[in-house]
Structures are given as structure tokens and as C-alpha cells.
Tab-separated table of C-alpha atoms and ligand atoms in Angstrom:
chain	number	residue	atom	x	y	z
A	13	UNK	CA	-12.425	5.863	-9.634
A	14	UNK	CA	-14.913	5.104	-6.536
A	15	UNK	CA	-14.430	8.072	-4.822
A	16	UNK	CA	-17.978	7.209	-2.631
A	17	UNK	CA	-16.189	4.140	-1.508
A	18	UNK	CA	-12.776	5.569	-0.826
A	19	UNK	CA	-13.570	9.201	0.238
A	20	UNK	CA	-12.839	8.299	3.678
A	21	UNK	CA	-10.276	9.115	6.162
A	22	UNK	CA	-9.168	6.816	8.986
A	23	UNK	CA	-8.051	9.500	10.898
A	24	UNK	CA	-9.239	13.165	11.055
A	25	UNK	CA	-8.112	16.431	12.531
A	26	UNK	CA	-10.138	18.949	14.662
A	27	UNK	CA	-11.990	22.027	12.932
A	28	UNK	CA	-9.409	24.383	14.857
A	29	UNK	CA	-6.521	23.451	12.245
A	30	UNK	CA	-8.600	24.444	9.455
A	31	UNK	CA	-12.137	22.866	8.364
A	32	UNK	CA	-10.661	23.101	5.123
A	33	UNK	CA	-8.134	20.549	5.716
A	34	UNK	CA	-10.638	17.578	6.192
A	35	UNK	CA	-12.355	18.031	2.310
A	36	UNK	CA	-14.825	16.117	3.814
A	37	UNK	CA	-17.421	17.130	6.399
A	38	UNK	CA	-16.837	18.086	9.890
A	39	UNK	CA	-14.692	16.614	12.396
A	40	UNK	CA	-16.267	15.690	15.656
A	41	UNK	CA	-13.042	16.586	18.071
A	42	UNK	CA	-13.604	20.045	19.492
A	43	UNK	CA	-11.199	22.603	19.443
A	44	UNK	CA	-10.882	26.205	19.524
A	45	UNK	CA	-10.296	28.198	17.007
A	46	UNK	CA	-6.251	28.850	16.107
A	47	UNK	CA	-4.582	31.747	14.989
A	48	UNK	CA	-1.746	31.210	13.474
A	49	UNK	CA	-2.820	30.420	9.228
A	50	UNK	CA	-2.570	27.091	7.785
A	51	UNK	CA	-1.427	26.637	4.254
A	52	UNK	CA	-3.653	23.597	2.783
A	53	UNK	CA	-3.656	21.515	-0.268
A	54	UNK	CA	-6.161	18.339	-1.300
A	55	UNK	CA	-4.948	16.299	-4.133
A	56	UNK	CA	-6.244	12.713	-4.795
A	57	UNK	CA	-3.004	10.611	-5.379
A	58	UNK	CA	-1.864	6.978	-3.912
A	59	UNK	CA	-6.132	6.061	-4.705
A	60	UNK	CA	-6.805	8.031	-1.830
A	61	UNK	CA	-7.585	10.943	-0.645
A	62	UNK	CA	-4.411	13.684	0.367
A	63	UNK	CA	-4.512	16.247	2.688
A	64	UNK	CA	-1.267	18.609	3.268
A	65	UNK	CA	-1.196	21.861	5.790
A	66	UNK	CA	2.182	23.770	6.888
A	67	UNK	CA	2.145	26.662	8.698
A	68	UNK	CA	4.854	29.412	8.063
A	69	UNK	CA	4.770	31.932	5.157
A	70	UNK	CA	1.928	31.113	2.877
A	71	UNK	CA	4.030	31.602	-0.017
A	72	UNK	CA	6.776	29.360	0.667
A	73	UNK	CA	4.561	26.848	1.800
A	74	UNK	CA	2.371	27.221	-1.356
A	75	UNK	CA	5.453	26.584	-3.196
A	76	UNK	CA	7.129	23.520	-0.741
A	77	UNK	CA	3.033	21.549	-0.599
A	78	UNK	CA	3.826	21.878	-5.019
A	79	UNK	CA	7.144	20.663	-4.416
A	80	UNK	CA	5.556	17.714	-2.347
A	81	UNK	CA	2.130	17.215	-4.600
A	82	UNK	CA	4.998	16.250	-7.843
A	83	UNK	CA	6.743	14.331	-5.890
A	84	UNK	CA	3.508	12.605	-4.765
A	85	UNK	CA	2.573	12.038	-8.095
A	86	UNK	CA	6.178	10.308	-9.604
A	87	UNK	CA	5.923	7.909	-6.285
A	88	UNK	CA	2.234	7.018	-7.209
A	89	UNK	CA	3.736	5.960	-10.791
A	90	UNK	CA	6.954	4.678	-9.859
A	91	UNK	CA	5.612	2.559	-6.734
A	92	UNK	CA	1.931	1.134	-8.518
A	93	UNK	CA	1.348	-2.044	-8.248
A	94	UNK	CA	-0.807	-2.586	-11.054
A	95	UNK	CA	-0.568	0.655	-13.263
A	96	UNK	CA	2.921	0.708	-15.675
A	97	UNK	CA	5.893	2.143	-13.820
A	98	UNK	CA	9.434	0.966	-12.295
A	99	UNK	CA	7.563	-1.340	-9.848
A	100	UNK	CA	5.365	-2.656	-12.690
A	101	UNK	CA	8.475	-3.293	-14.774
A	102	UNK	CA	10.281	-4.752	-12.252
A	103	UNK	CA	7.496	-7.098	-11.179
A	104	UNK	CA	6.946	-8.513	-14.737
A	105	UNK	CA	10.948	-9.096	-14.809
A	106	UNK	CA	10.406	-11.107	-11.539
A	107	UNK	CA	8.007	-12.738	-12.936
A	108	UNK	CA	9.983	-13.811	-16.202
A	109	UNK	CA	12.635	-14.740	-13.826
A	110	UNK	CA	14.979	-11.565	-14.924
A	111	UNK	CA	16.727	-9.480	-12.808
A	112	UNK	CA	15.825	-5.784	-13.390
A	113	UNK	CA	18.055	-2.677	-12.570
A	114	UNK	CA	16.223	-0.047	-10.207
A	115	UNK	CA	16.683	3.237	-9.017
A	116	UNK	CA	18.146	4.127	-5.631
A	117	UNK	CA	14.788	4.659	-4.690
A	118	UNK	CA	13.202	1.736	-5.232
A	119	UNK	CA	16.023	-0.438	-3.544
A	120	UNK	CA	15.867	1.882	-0.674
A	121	UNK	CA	11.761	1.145	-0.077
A	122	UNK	CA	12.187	-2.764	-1.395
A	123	UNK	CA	15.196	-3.007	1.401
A	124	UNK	CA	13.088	-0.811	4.032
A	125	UNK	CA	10.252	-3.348	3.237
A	126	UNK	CA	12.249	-6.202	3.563
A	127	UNK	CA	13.560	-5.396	7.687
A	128	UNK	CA	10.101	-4.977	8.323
A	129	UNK	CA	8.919	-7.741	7.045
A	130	UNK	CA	11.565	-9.742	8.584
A	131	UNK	CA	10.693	-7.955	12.142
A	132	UNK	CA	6.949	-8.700	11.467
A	133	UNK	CA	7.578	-12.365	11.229
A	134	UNK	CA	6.830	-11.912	7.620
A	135	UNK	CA	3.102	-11.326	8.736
A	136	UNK	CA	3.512	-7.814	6.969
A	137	UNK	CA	4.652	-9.609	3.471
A	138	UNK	CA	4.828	-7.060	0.638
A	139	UNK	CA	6.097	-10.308	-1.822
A	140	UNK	CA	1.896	-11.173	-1.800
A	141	UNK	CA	1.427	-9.320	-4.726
A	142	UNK	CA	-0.039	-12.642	-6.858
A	143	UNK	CA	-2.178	-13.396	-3.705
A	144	UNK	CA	-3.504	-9.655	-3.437
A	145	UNK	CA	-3.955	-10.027	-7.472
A	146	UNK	CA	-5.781	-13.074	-6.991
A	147	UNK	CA	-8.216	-11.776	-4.561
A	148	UNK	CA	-8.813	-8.665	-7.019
A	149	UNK	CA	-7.649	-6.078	-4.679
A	150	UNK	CA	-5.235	-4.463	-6.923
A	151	UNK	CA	-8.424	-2.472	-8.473
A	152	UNK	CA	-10.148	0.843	-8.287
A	153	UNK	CA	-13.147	-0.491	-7.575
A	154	UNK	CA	-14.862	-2.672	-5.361
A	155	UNK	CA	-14.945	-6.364	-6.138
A	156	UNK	CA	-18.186	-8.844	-5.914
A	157	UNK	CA	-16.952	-12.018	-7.555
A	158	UNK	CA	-16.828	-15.354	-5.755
A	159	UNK	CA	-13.407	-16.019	-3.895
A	160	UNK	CA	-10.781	-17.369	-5.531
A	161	UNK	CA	-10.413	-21.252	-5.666
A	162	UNK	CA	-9.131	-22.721	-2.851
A	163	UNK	CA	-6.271	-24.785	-4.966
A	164	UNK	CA	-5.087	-21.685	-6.510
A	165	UNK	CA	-5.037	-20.068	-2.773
A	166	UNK	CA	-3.026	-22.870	-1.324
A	167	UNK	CA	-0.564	-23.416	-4.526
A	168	UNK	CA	0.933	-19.872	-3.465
A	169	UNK	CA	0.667	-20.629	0.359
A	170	UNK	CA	3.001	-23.747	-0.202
A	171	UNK	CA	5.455	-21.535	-3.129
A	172	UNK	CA	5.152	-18.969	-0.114
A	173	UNK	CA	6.739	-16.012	-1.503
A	174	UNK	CA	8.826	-13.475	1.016
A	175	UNK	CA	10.810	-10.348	0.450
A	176	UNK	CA	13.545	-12.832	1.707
A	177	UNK	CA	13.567	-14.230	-1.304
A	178	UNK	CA	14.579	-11.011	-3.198
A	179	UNK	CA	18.250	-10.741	-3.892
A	180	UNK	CA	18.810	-6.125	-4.663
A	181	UNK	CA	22.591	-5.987	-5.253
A	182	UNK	CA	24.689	-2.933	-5.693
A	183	UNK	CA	26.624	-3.285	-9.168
A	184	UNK	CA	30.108	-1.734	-9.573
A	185	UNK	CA	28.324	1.061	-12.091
A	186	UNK	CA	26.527	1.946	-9.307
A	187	UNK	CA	22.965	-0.053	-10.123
A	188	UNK	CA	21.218	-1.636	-7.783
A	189	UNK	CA	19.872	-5.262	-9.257
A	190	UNK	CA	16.922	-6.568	-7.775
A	191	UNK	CA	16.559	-10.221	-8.585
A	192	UNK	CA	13.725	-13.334	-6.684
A	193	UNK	CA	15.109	-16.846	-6.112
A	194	UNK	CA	11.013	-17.448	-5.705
A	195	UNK	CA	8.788	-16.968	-9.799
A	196	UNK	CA	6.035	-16.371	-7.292
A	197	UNK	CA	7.750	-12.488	-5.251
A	198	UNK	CA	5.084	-9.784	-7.381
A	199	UNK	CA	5.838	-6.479	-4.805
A	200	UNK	CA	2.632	-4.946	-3.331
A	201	UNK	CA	3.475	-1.619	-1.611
A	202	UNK	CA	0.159	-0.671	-1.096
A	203	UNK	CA	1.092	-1.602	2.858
A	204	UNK	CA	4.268	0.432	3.082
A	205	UNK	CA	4.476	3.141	0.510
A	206	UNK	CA	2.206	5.515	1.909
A	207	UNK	CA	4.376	5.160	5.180
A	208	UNK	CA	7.626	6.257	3.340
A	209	UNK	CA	5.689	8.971	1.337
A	210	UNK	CA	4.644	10.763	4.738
A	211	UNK	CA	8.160	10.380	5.860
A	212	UNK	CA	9.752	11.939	3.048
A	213	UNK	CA	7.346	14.773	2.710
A	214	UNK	CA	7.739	15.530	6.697
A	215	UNK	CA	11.874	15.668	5.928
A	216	UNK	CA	11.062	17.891	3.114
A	217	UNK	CA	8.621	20.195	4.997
A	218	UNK	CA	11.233	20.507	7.713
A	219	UNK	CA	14.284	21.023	4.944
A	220	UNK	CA	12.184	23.991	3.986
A	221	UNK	CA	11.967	25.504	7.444
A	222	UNK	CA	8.284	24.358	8.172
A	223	UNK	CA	7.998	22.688	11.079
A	224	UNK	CA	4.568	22.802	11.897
A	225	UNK	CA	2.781	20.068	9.617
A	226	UNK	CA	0.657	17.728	8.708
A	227	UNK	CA	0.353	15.291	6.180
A	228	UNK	CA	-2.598	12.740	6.035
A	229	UNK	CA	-2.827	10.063	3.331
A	230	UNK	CA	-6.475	8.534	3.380
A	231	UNK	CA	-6.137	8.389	7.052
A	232	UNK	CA	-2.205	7.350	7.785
A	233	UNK	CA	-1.090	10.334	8.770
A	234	UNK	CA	1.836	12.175	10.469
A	235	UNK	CA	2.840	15.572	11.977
A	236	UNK	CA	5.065	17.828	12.927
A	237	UNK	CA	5.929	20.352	15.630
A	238	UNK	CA	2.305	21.976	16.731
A	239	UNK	CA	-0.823	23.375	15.927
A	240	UNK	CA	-0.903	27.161	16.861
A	241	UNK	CA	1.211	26.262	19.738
A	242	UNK	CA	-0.697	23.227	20.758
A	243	UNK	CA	-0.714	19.511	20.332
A	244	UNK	CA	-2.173	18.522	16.843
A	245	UNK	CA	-5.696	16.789	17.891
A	246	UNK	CA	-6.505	13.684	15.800
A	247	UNK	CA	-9.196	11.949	15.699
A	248	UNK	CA	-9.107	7.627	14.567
A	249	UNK	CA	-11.773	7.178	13.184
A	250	UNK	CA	-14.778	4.107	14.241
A	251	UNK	CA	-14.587	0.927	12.351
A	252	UNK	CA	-18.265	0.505	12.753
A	253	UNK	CA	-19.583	3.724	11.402
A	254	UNK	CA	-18.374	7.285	10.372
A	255	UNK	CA	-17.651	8.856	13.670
A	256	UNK	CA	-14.765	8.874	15.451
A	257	UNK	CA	-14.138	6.423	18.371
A	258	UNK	CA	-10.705	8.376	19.706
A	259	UNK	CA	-9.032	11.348	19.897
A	260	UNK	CA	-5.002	11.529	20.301
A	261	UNK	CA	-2.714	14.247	20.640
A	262	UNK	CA	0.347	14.684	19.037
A	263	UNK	CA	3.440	17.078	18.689
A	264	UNK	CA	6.832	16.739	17.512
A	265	UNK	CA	7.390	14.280	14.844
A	266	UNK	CA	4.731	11.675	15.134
A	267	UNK	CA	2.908	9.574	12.420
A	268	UNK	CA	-0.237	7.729	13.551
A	269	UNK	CA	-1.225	5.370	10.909
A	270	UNK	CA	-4.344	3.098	10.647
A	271	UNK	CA	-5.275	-0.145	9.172
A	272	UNK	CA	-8.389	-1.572	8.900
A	273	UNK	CA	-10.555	-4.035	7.039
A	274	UNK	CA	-13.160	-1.942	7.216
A	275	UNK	CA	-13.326	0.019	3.990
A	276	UNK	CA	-12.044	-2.128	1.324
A	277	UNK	CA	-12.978	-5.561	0.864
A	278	UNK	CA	-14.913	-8.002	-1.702
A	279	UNK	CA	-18.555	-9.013	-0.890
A	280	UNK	CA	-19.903	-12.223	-2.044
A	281	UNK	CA	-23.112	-14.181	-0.685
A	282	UNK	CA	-23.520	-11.475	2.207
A	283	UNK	CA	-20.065	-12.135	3.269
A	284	UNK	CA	-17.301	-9.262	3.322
A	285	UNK	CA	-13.664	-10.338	2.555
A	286	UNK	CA	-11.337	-7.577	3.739
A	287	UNK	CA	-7.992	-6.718	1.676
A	288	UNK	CA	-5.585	-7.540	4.156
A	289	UNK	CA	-4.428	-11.043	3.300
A	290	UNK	CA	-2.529	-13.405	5.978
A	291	UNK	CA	0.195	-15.096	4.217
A	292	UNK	CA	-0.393	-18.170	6.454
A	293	UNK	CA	-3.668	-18.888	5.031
A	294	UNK	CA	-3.693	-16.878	1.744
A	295	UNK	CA	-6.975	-15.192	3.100
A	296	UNK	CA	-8.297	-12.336	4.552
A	297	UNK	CA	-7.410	-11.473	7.989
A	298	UNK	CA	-10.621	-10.752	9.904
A	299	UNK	CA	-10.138	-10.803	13.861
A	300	UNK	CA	-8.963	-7.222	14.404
A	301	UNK	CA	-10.738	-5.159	12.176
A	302	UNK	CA	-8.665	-1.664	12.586
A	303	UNK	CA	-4.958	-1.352	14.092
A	304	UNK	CA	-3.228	2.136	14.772
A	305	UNK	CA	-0.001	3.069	15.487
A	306	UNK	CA	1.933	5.998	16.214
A	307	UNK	CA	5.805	5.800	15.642
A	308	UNK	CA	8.493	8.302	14.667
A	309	UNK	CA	8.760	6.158	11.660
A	310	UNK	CA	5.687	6.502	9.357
A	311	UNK	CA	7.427	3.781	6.885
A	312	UNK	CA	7.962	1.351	9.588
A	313	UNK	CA	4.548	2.400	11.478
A	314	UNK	CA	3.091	1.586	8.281
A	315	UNK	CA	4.391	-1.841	7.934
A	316	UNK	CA	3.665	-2.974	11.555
A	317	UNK	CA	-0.427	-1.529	11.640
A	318	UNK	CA	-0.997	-3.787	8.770
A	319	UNK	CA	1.407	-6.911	10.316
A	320	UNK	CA	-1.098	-6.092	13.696
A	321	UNK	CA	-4.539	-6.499	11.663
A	322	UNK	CA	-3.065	-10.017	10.459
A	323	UNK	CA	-1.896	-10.840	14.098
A	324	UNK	CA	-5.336	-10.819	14.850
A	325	UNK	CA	-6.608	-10.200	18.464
A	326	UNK	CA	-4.094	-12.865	20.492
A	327	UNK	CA	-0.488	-12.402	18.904
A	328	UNK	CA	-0.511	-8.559	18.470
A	329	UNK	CA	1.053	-7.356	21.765
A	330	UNK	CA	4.118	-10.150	20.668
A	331	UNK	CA	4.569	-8.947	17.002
A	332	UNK	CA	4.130	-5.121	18.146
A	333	UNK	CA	6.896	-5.983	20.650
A	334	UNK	CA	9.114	-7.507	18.572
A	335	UNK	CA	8.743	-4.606	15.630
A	336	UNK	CA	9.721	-1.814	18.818
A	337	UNK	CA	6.385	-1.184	18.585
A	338	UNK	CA	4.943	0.862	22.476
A	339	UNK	CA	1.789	2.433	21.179
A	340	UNK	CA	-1.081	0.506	19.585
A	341	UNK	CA	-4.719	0.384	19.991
A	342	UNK	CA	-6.023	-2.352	18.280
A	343	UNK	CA	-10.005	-3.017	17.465
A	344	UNK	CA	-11.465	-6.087	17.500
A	345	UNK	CA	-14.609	-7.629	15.169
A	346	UNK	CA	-16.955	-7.335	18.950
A	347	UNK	CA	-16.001	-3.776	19.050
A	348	UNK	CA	-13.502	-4.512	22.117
A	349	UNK	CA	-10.264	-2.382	22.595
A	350	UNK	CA	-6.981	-4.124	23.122
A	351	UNK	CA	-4.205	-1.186	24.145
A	352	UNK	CA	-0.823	-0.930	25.101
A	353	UNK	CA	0.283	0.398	28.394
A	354	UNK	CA	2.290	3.195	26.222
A	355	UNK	CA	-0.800	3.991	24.178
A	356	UNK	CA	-3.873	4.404	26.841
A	357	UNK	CA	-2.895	7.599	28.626
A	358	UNK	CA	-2.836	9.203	25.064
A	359	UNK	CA	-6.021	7.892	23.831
A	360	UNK	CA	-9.262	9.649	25.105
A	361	UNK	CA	-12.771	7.847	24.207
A	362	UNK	CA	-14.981	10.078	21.853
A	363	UNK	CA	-18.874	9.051	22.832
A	364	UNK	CA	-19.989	5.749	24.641
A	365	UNK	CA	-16.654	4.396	26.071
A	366	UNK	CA	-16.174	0.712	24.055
A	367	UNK	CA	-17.444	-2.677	26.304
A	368	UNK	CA	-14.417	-4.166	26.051
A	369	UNK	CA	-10.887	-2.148	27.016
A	370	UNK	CA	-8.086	-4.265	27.734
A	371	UNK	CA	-4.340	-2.418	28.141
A	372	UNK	CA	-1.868	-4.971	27.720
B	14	FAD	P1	-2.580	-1.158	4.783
B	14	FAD	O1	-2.882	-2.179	5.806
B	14	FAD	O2	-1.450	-0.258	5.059
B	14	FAD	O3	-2.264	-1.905	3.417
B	14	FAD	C1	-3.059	-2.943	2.932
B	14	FAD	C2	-2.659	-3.185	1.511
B	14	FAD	O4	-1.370	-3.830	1.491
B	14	FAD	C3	-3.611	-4.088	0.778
B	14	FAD	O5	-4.614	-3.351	0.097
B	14	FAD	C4	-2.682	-4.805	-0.156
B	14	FAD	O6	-2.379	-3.974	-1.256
B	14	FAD	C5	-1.414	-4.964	0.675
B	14	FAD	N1	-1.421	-6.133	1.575
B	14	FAD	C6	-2.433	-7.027	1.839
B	14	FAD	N2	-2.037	-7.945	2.731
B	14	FAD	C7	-0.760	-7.640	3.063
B	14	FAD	C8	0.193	-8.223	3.952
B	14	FAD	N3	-0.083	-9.306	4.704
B	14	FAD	N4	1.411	-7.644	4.021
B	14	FAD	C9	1.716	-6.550	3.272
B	14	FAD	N5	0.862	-5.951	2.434
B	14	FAD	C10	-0.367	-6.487	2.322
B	14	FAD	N6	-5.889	2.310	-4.642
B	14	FAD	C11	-6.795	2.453	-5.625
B	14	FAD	O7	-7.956	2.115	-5.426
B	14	FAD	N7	-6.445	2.989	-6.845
B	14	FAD	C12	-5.179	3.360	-7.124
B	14	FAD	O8	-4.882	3.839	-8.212
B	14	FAD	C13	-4.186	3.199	-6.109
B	14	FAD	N8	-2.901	3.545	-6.330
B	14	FAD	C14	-1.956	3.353	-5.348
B	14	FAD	C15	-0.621	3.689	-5.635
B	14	FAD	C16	0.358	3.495	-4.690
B	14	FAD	C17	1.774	3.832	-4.998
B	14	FAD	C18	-0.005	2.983	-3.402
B	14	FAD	C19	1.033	2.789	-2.347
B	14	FAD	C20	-1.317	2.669	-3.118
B	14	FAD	C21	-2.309	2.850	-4.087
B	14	FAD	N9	-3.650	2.510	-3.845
B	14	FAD	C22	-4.585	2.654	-4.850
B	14	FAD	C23	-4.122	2.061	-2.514
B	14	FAD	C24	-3.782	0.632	-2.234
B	14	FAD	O9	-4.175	-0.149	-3.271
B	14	FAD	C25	-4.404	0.144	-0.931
B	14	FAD	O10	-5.763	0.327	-0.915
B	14	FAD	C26	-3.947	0.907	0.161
B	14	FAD	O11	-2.576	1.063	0.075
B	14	FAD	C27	-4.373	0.240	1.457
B	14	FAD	O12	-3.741	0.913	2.441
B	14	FAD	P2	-4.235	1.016	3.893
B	14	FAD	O13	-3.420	2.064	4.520
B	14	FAD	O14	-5.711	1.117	3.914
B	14	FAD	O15	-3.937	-0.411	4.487
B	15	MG	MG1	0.216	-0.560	6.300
């Protein structure tokens, strides 16, 4: 695995939660030192890098972050797009044109998928998963072929595959069936399923009587409660560079999740193709280069930061809107700052202030 490509994180958290929490240098946000302990665990799961702290008893949160690290580690298999697993079996059903029985689980997320896409205007469009194939971005590594032909791009804009294509009925055993009136639907979660793996670990922290948390997955992260009796203090990281271009604070259950085209792409002739693909054109989406988003809803926050980088830099503010969607800050390829009214009170500018800040 890359790990020098992908030890990143979009989003950090001040050294006053614990320096030990970040795995990987220091954060820039200052903060004073906190008191009260912070249980932490690092795993690398979902091909990223995990970060998990819980305040409380360090015992029982020892025992609740192992409790969370399995369950980590069945969702990586289960939900893989390209390793063998339930969504692996179910995709190669799909594309036999069987139907395939799933677990409650997996129709729960492929149904959760499917109302966002639907809000999103299927620009989030987890049903890309031959398009993301063809582009090579279901890999651990980075790619540096040429892109893919253009015929073979356009046959699968015109068969234009869309979770509303997927049929998931409930059996009378019980099953859920999950069948695709389109050969085309292969299911890419790799836009959604960290979403609905921070939500379920912040119901399971809180279950357990922790309610101070954090949980950050490669930089989509979400909290709960507060920091020592303070506001968690985040930092989003710069698409242009390693710093961090904003810090945000947060308390009470809040997930702030990032997408951006700036740390996974394809190179070929000195030209970077990012791994967000617009379903319009079957090509990487390149106008806003990093979206965040803080929701109640990591899942759903999830869904809509990537359906904002495809947006691009004109439609945003009108698919945020239509998702329920108040705070964004969106980043453009110039480096200029589109916000929403909801969002720019919360965000303060770490370093030169960008050229461009537009609230909208
Ligand atoms: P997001 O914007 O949230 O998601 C972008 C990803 O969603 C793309 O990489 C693509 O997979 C998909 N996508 C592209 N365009 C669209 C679109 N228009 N609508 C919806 N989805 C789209 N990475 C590894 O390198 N190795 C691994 O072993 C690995 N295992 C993973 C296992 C699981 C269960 C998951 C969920 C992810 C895994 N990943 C792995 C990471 C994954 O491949 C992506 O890199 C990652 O999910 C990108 O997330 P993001 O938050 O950066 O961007
Ligand atoms: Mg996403």
C-alpha cells in the first residue's frame, strides 16, 4: 500500500486533544493544553488512515475503540469495491444480470445511497463503479497510464447507470434482494461508506456512555460532545500544500467531511486527472478542487461533499440547497473560497486570508 501518497488527513485536530491523535506531525491550530485524558487508537482501515479518541474511563474506552476497530475492519471487507466481500459478490451478480440476497446492512447503505443520490441530482452516483474501474481508481496505488478511450468513456455515459436503476426488495423470509434493470450499476462506496462508518461508530461511542469523541477517517471526520469542556478545534486542511487553510469549531454531534481532488488522481503527459468522476461527462471533475461539509449526518455529509466537487464552482450553492445542505466551504482550482452564509461565521482563516471569498 502507498502509505506516502495516502498518509494524509484532510482535516486535523489541534495538539491540545492529544498530539498523539494526528499519527502524523503537528497540527498548526493552537490550543492549550487539556486536562481531561484522551483514549486514542490509529489503525489503517478503509485505505486510509484512522484516528479514534473518547474520553471517559480509559478502560472502557480501550475496550469500546476495539469494539469499533472490528467493526471497522468487517465494513472494510463487506463494503470493498474491488477486494472479495458481499459488495464484491453482489457486484459480479449485477453484472451477470442475477439478483443477489444481502444483508440488512448492505440494503440499509445501498438504500441510504440511493436518497442521496436522488437528492444530489444523481451528481453523487455510487452506480459509477465501471467508470471509476475504467479510470483505474479502484487501486492502491497511484495510476500513470493514458486515459481511457474516449468511446469506452461515452458507451457508459449513454448506458448511464444510477442507483435508480437498482431494484433491493424485502422477501417474505426476511432477505433483502438487490437486483439492476441497468448490466452497467457496479456499486462504488468509496463516496459514502466512510460517512456511514463515522456515524455508526459515533452511535456506538455514545451507546457506551462516551460522549466526548472523535472519529476521523483520512480526513472525514466527526465528533461528539467536547474537548475538555471546549469546542473540538479542527483544522481543513489546504488543497495546495500541507498546511491548513481553516480552522472550525465544533461540539455536539457534528461530522465535517472533505472532498477533494487533490490527493488522488492519475497523471499522464503532466496532466493530473482527479478521482472524482462526473457522471455527465464520464470524467474527472476539476473546477472545485476540495468541498467540506459539516452535517449531523456524516453518511449524508459524505454523499453531498463529493456531489459539491462535481457541481463544480457555479451549481454548488443549488445542489447543497437542494441536499439540506447550510454549511459548505467550497475551494476552487484559483484558490478562491465560495461559502455559505451558514458556514462563514464558523470558519476562521489560518495564514494569508484566500484572494477570492465569496459567501453565497
Ligand atoms: P469522496 O469524494 O468521498 O469519494 C470519492 C470516491 O467515490 C472515488 O475515489 C470513487 O471511489 C467514488 N466516486 C467517484 N466519483 C463519484 C461520484 N460522482 N459519485 C459517487 N462516488 C464517486 N483505498 C485504497 O487505496 N485501498 C483500499 O484498500 C481501500 N479500501 C476501501 C474500502 C472501503 C470500504 C472504502 C469505503 C474505501 C476504501 N478505499 C481504499 C478508499 C477509496 O477507494 C477512496 O479513495 C476514498 O473512499 C475516497 O474518499 P474521499 O473521502 O477522499 O472522497
Ligand atoms: Mg464523499
Amino acid at each position: 500500500m502507498s502509505m506516502s501518497r495516502r498518509n494524509f488527513l484532510k482535516t486535523t485536530l489541534g495538539v491540545g486533544i492529544g498530539a498523539g491523535m494526528l499519527g502524523l506531525g503537528a497540527s498548526l491550530l493552537p490550543t492549550t493544553a487539556a486536562h481531561a485524558a484522551l483514549t486514542t487508537r490509529e489503525m489503517y482501515v478503509f485505505g486510509t488512515l484512522v484516528n479514534l479518541g473518547a474520553e471517559g474511563d480509559a478502560a472502557h474506552a480501550q475496550h469500546t475503540l476495539d469494539a469499533i476497530e472490528q467493526r471497522f475492519l468487517l465494513m472494510n471487507r463487506d463494503w470493498h469495491a474491488w477486494k472479495a466481500g458481499e459488495l464484491s459478490t453482489l457486484n459480479a451478480a449485477l453484472a451477470d444480470g442475477r439478483s443477489m440476497a444481502v444483508s440488512d446492512e448492505l440494503a440499509s447503505l445501498l438504500r441510504g445511497a440511493r436518497d442521496a443520490a436522488q437528492a444530489s441530482g444523481d451528481l453523487f452516483n455510487p452506480a459509477l463503479g465501471k467508470l471509476i474501474a475504467l479510470w483505474d481508481f479502484q487501486s492502491d496505488v497511484q495510476q500513470r497510464g493514458e486515459p481511457p478511450a474516449a468511446q469506452e468513456i461515452a458507451a457508459l455515459c449513454t448506458s448511464a447507470p444510477r442507483m435508480s436503476d437498482l431494484r433491493i426488495e424485502p422477501q417474505k423470509d426476511g432477505r433483502q434482494m438487490v437486483s439492476s434493470l441497468n448490466p452497467d450499476v457496479r456499486i462504488d462506496l468509496g463516496g459514502y461508506a466512510k460517512g456511514v462508518a463515522l456515524d455508526w461508530a459515533l452511535d456506538h461511542l455514545a451507546a457506551e456512555g462516551l460522549h466526548n469523541a472523535v472519529v476521523n477517517l483520512g480526513g472525514n471526520l466527526a465528533i461528539a460532545g467536547q474537548r475538555d469542556g471546549r469546542p473540538w478545534h479542527i483544522g481543513v486542511r489546504h488543497p495546495q500544500g500541507e498546511g491548513v487553510i481553516a480552522a472550525i469549531d465544533a461540539q455536539g454531534r457534528e461530522a465535517i467531511v472533505t472532498s477533494g481532488t487533490y490527493e488522488r488522481f492519475r497523471e499522464w503527459d503532466g496532466q493530473r486527472y482527479p478521482h472524482i468522476i462526473d457522471p455527465r461527462s464520464g470524467r474527472p471533475a476539476t473546477h472545485v478542487v476540495s468541498a467540506t461539509v459539516i452535517h449531523a449526518d456524516a453518511a449524508w455529509a459524505d454523499a453531498a461533499a463529493t456531489a459539491l466537487v462535481v457541481a463544480g464552482t457555479q451549481d454548488w450553492p443549488e445542489i447543497a440547497a437542494r441536499m439540506g445542505i447550510t454549511q459548505v466551504m467550497v475551494i476552487d482550482a484559483e484558490g478562491g473560497v465560495g461559502m455559505t452564509a451558514v458556514m462563514a461565521p464558523r470558519v476562521s482563516f489560518v495564514g494569508a486570508r484566500p484572494a477570492r471569498v465569496d459567501v453565497v
